[in-house]
mmCIF file of C-alpha atoms in Angstrom:
data_model
loop_
_atom_site.group_PDB
_atom_site.id
_atom_site.type_symbol
_atom_site.label_atom_id
_atom_site.label_comp_id
_atom_site.label_asym_id
_atom_site.label_seq_id
_atom_site.Cartn_x
_atom_site.Cartn_y
_atom_site.Cartn_z
ATOM 1 C CA UNK A 1 0.085 0.070 0.026
ATOM 2 C CA UNK A 2 1.331 3.401 -1.023
ATOM 3 C CA UNK A 3 0.306 6.633 0.081
ATOM 4 C CA UNK A 4 2.037 9.802 -1.156
ATOM 5 C CA UNK A 5 5.122 8.033 -1.553
ATOM 6 C CA UNK A 6 5.268 6.325 1.772
ATOM 7 C CA UNK A 7 5.028 2.669 1.764
ATOM 8 C CA UNK A 8 3.671 0.709 4.920
ATOM 9 C CA UNK A 9 4.572 -2.795 5.561
ATOM 10 C CA UNK A 10 2.511 -4.933 7.965
ATOM 11 C CA UNK A 11 4.910 -6.584 10.324
ATOM 12 C CA UNK A 12 3.902 -9.871 11.944
ATOM 13 C CA UNK A 13 4.218 -9.792 15.884
ATOM 14 C CA UNK A 14 7.529 -10.694 17.081
ATOM 15 C CA UNK A 15 8.167 -11.596 20.760
ATOM 16 C CA UNK A 16 10.901 -9.219 22.140
ATOM 17 C CA UNK A 17 12.010 -9.147 25.763
ATOM 18 C CA UNK A 18 11.673 -5.726 27.337
ATOM 19 C CA UNK A 19 11.216 -3.941 23.932
ATOM 20 C CA UNK A 20 8.424 -2.030 22.373
ATOM 21 C CA UNK A 21 6.977 -3.546 19.143
ATOM 22 C CA UNK A 22 8.816 -2.152 16.039
ATOM 23 C CA UNK A 23 7.580 0.988 14.420
ATOM 24 C CA UNK A 24 6.795 1.375 10.611
ATOM 25 C CA UNK A 25 9.613 3.296 8.920
ATOM 26 C CA UNK A 26 9.997 5.243 5.709
ATOM 27 C CA UNK A 27 11.766 2.595 3.513
ATOM 28 C CA UNK A 28 11.001 0.405 0.718
ATOM 29 C CA UNK A 29 8.728 -2.652 1.143
ATOM 30 C CA UNK A 30 11.407 -4.914 -0.075
ATOM 31 C CA UNK A 31 14.165 -3.642 2.124
ATOM 32 C CA UNK A 32 11.958 -3.967 5.382
ATOM 33 C CA UNK A 33 10.975 -7.441 4.594
ATOM 34 C CA UNK A 34 14.721 -8.527 4.201
ATOM 35 C CA UNK A 35 15.594 -6.583 7.468
ATOM 36 C CA UNK A 36 12.810 -8.301 9.132
ATOM 37 C CA UNK A 37 13.849 -11.906 7.820
ATOM 38 C CA UNK A 38 17.353 -11.123 9.051
ATOM 39 C CA UNK A 39 16.300 -10.107 12.446
ATOM 40 C CA UNK A 40 14.162 -13.265 12.859
ATOM 41 C CA UNK A 41 16.760 -15.604 11.749
ATOM 42 C CA UNK A 42 19.313 -14.030 14.031
ATOM 43 C CA UNK A 43 17.133 -13.956 17.307
ATOM 44 C CA UNK A 44 18.594 -16.462 19.977
ATOM 45 C CA UNK A 45 16.040 -17.675 22.527
ATOM 46 C CA UNK A 46 18.055 -15.897 25.385
ATOM 47 C CA UNK A 47 19.295 -12.847 23.394
ATOM 48 C CA UNK A 48 17.662 -9.545 22.861
ATOM 49 C CA UNK A 49 16.659 -8.776 19.267
ATOM 50 C CA UNK A 50 18.681 -6.125 17.745
ATOM 51 C CA UNK A 51 16.886 -4.321 14.787
ATOM 52 C CA UNK A 52 18.981 -2.071 12.525
ATOM 53 C CA UNK A 53 18.576 1.626 12.130
ATOM 54 C CA UNK A 54 16.735 3.485 14.906
ATOM 55 C CA UNK A 55 15.957 0.204 16.795
ATOM 56 C CA UNK A 56 19.729 -0.278 17.684
ATOM 57 C CA UNK A 57 19.697 2.892 19.728
ATOM 58 C CA UNK A 58 16.575 1.640 21.371
ATOM 59 C CA UNK A 59 18.321 -1.566 22.121
ATOM 60 C CA UNK A 60 21.268 0.168 23.508
ATOM 61 C CA UNK A 61 18.986 2.528 25.557
ATOM 62 C CA UNK A 62 17.257 -0.596 26.940
ATOM 63 C CA UNK A 63 20.451 -2.374 27.954
ATOM 64 C CA UNK A 64 21.424 0.863 29.572
ATOM 65 C CA UNK A 65 18.304 1.182 31.468
ATOM 66 C CA UNK A 66 18.680 -2.572 32.424
ATOM 67 C CA UNK A 67 22.220 -1.955 33.687
ATOM 68 C CA UNK A 68 20.944 1.116 35.680
ATOM 69 C CA UNK A 69 18.092 -0.705 37.201
ATOM 70 C CA UNK A 70 20.365 -3.518 38.095
ATOM 71 C CA UNK A 71 22.933 -1.114 39.571
ATOM 72 C CA UNK A 72 20.008 0.397 41.618
ATOM 73 C CA UNK A 73 18.800 -2.969 42.770
ATOM 74 C CA UNK A 74 22.445 -3.658 43.924
ATOM 75 C CA UNK A 75 22.750 -0.243 45.663
ATOM 76 C CA UNK A 76 19.481 -0.816 47.413
ATOM 77 C CA UNK A 77 20.645 -4.279 48.553
ATOM 78 C CA UNK A 78 23.996 -2.897 49.724
ATOM 79 C CA UNK A 79 22.235 -0.118 51.636
ATOM 80 C CA UNK A 80 19.952 -2.680 53.259
ATOM 81 C CA UNK A 81 23.017 -4.839 54.062
ATOM 82 C CA UNK A 82 24.650 -1.646 55.681
ATOM 83 C CA UNK A 83 21.392 -0.851 57.458
ATOM 84 C CA UNK A 84 21.227 -4.361 58.725
ATOM 85 C CA UNK A 85 24.782 -4.261 60.013
ATOM 86 C CA UNK A 86 24.268 -0.814 61.532
ATOM 87 C CA UNK A 87 21.066 -1.999 63.471
ATOM 88 C CA UNK A 88 22.905 -5.153 64.550
ATOM 89 C CA UNK A 89 25.725 -3.046 65.840
ATOM 90 C CA UNK A 90 23.307 -0.634 67.435
ATOM 91 C CA UNK A 91 21.426 -3.524 69.113
ATOM 92 C CA UNK A 92 24.529 -5.083 70.382
ATOM 93 C CA UNK A 93 25.805 -1.552 71.610
ATOM 94 C CA UNK A 94 22.475 -0.973 73.391
ATOM 95 C CA UNK A 95 22.516 -4.421 74.923
ATOM 96 C CA UNK A 96 25.959 -3.759 76.328
ATOM 97 C CA UNK A 97 24.808 -0.344 77.699
ATOM 98 C CA UNK A 98 21.613 -1.812 79.150
ATOM 99 C CA UNK A 99 23.571 -4.433 80.783
ATOM 100 C CA UNK A 100 26.240 -2.165 82.325
ATOM 101 C CA UNK A 101 23.493 0.149 83.611
ATOM 102 C CA UNK A 102 21.653 -3.007 85.009
ATOM 103 C CA UNK A 103 24.743 -4.164 86.832
ATOM 104 C CA UNK A 104 25.324 -0.637 88.233
ATOM 105 C CA UNK A 105 21.891 -0.225 89.432
ATOM 106 C CA UNK A 106 21.797 -3.760 90.846
ATOM 107 C CA UNK A 107 25.031 -2.803 92.733
ATOM 108 C CA UNK A 108 23.635 0.309 94.015
ATOM 109 C CA UNK A 109 20.463 -1.458 95.286
ATOM 110 C CA UNK A 110 22.710 -3.986 97.048
ATOM 111 C CA UNK A 111 24.649 -1.014 98.778
ATOM 112 C CA UNK A 112 21.399 0.556 99.813
ATOM 113 C CA UNK A 113 20.107 -2.775 101.121
ATOM 114 C CA UNK A 114 23.358 -3.227 103.014
ATOM 115 C CA UNK A 115 23.204 0.380 104.403
ATOM 116 C CA UNK A 116 19.387 -0.296 105.466
ATOM 117 C CA UNK A 117 20.191 -3.793 106.892
ATOM 118 C CA UNK A 118 22.935 -2.015 109.189
ATOM 119 C CA UNK A 119 20.444 0.526 110.420
ATOM 120 C CA UNK A 120 17.719 -2.074 110.973
ATOM 121 C CA UNK A 121 20.143 -4.212 112.912
ATOM 122 C CA UNK A 122 21.286 -1.511 115.092
ATOM 123 C CA UNK A 123 17.737 -0.471 115.803
ATOM 124 C CA UNK A 124 16.770 -4.114 116.487
ATOM 125 C CA UNK A 125 19.712 -4.369 118.902
ATOM 126 C CA UNK A 126 18.633 -1.305 120.647
ATOM 127 C CA UNK A 127 15.070 -2.495 120.783
ATOM 128 C CA UNK A 128 16.247 -5.940 122.222
ATOM 129 C CA UNK A 129 18.473 -4.215 124.903
ATOM 130 C CA UNK A 130 15.350 -1.780 125.904
ATOM 131 C CA UNK A 131 13.073 -4.745 126.091
ATOM 132 C CA UNK A 132 15.655 -6.606 128.396
ATOM 133 C CA UNK A 133 15.760 -3.406 130.533
ATOM 134 C CA UNK A 134 12.016 -3.219 130.614
ATOM 135 C CA UNK A 135 11.801 -6.853 131.680
ATOM 136 C CA UNK A 136 14.534 -6.242 134.305
ATOM 137 C CA UNK A 137 12.612 -2.895 135.645
ATOM 138 C CA UNK A 138 9.174 -4.929 135.585
ATOM 139 C CA UNK A 139 10.901 -7.648 137.844
ATOM 140 C CA UNK A 140 12.278 -5.053 140.115
ATOM 141 C CA UNK A 141 8.659 -3.326 140.145
ATOM 142 C CA UNK A 142 7.184 -6.557 141.093
ATOM 143 C CA UNK A 143 9.676 -7.130 143.888
ATOM 144 C CA UNK A 144 9.041 -3.568 145.158
ATOM 145 C CA UNK A 145 5.353 -4.202 145.046
ATOM 146 C CA UNK A 146 5.690 -7.426 146.887
ATOM 147 C CA UNK A 147 8.015 -5.650 149.544
ATOM 148 C CA UNK A 148 5.403 -2.813 149.978
ATOM 149 C CA UNK A 149 2.666 -5.536 150.221
ATOM 150 C CA UNK A 150 4.666 -7.287 152.745
ATOM 151 C CA UNK A 151 5.544 -4.243 154.882
ATOM 152 C CA UNK A 152 1.737 -3.112 154.549
ATOM 153 C CA UNK A 153 0.873 -6.419 155.974
ATOM 154 C CA UNK A 154 3.308 -6.311 158.844
ATOM 155 C CA UNK A 155 2.322 -2.764 159.614
ATOM 156 C CA UNK A 156 -1.321 -3.710 159.610
ATOM 157 C CA UNK A 157 -0.654 -6.771 161.790
ATOM 158 C CA UNK A 158 1.194 -4.626 164.488
ATOM 159 C CA UNK A 159 -1.208 -1.771 164.571
ATOM 160 C CA UNK A 160 -4.213 -3.503 164.272
ATOM 161 C CA UNK A 161 -7.119 -1.059 165.446
ATOM 162 C CA UNK A 162 -9.733 -2.566 167.675
ATOM 163 C CA UNK A 163 -13.177 -2.323 166.252
ATOM 164 C CA UNK A 164 -15.910 -0.342 168.513
ATOM 165 C CA UNK A 165 -17.192 -3.550 170.084
ATOM 166 C CA UNK A 166 -13.831 -4.623 171.157
ATOM 167 C CA UNK A 167 -13.070 -1.378 172.473
ATOM 168 C CA UNK A 168 -16.425 -1.333 174.606
ATOM 169 C CA UNK A 169 -15.467 -4.841 175.817
ATOM 170 C CA UNK A 170 -12.097 -3.753 176.978
ATOM 171 C CA UNK A 171 -13.562 -0.853 178.733
ATOM 172 C CA UNK A 172 -16.095 -2.751 180.455
ATOM 173 C CA UNK A 173 -13.563 -5.281 181.960
ATOM 174 C CA UNK A 174 -11.662 -2.652 183.384
#
């Protein structure tokens, strides 16, 4: 089909990896068919198809993009590995600091416990001594009470006051 000096060729679909379908160019029908046949014959299953003319720059651009994408992926992976190493180091450092702080806190707690234990021990000893003194004073007080009771009984027995009947009886005898 020709329109105003431009010929168009219908190109059957060709599977190209990571490439856009070929565009129709301004060249002769015969030339495009030969190029297309050469291209189809030279495509290997794992290789990308390289077309002559404007497609060769497209292929190189695609290869460049693939390389850049691969480099970006590698950079991302390296960055992730660095981040992982950084986090691992941070975690280890933090564990060491927490462990040190825990040991210092525990040591300080034992110092406080020891100090309070000494104070409690001293006060318990004072309490025990005071309780012993109280028991001793209580026994002395009981002895004083018994002595006062005994003296009172002795005094009462010596100076027994006669009742009024006994007084009248004694007065009537005389």
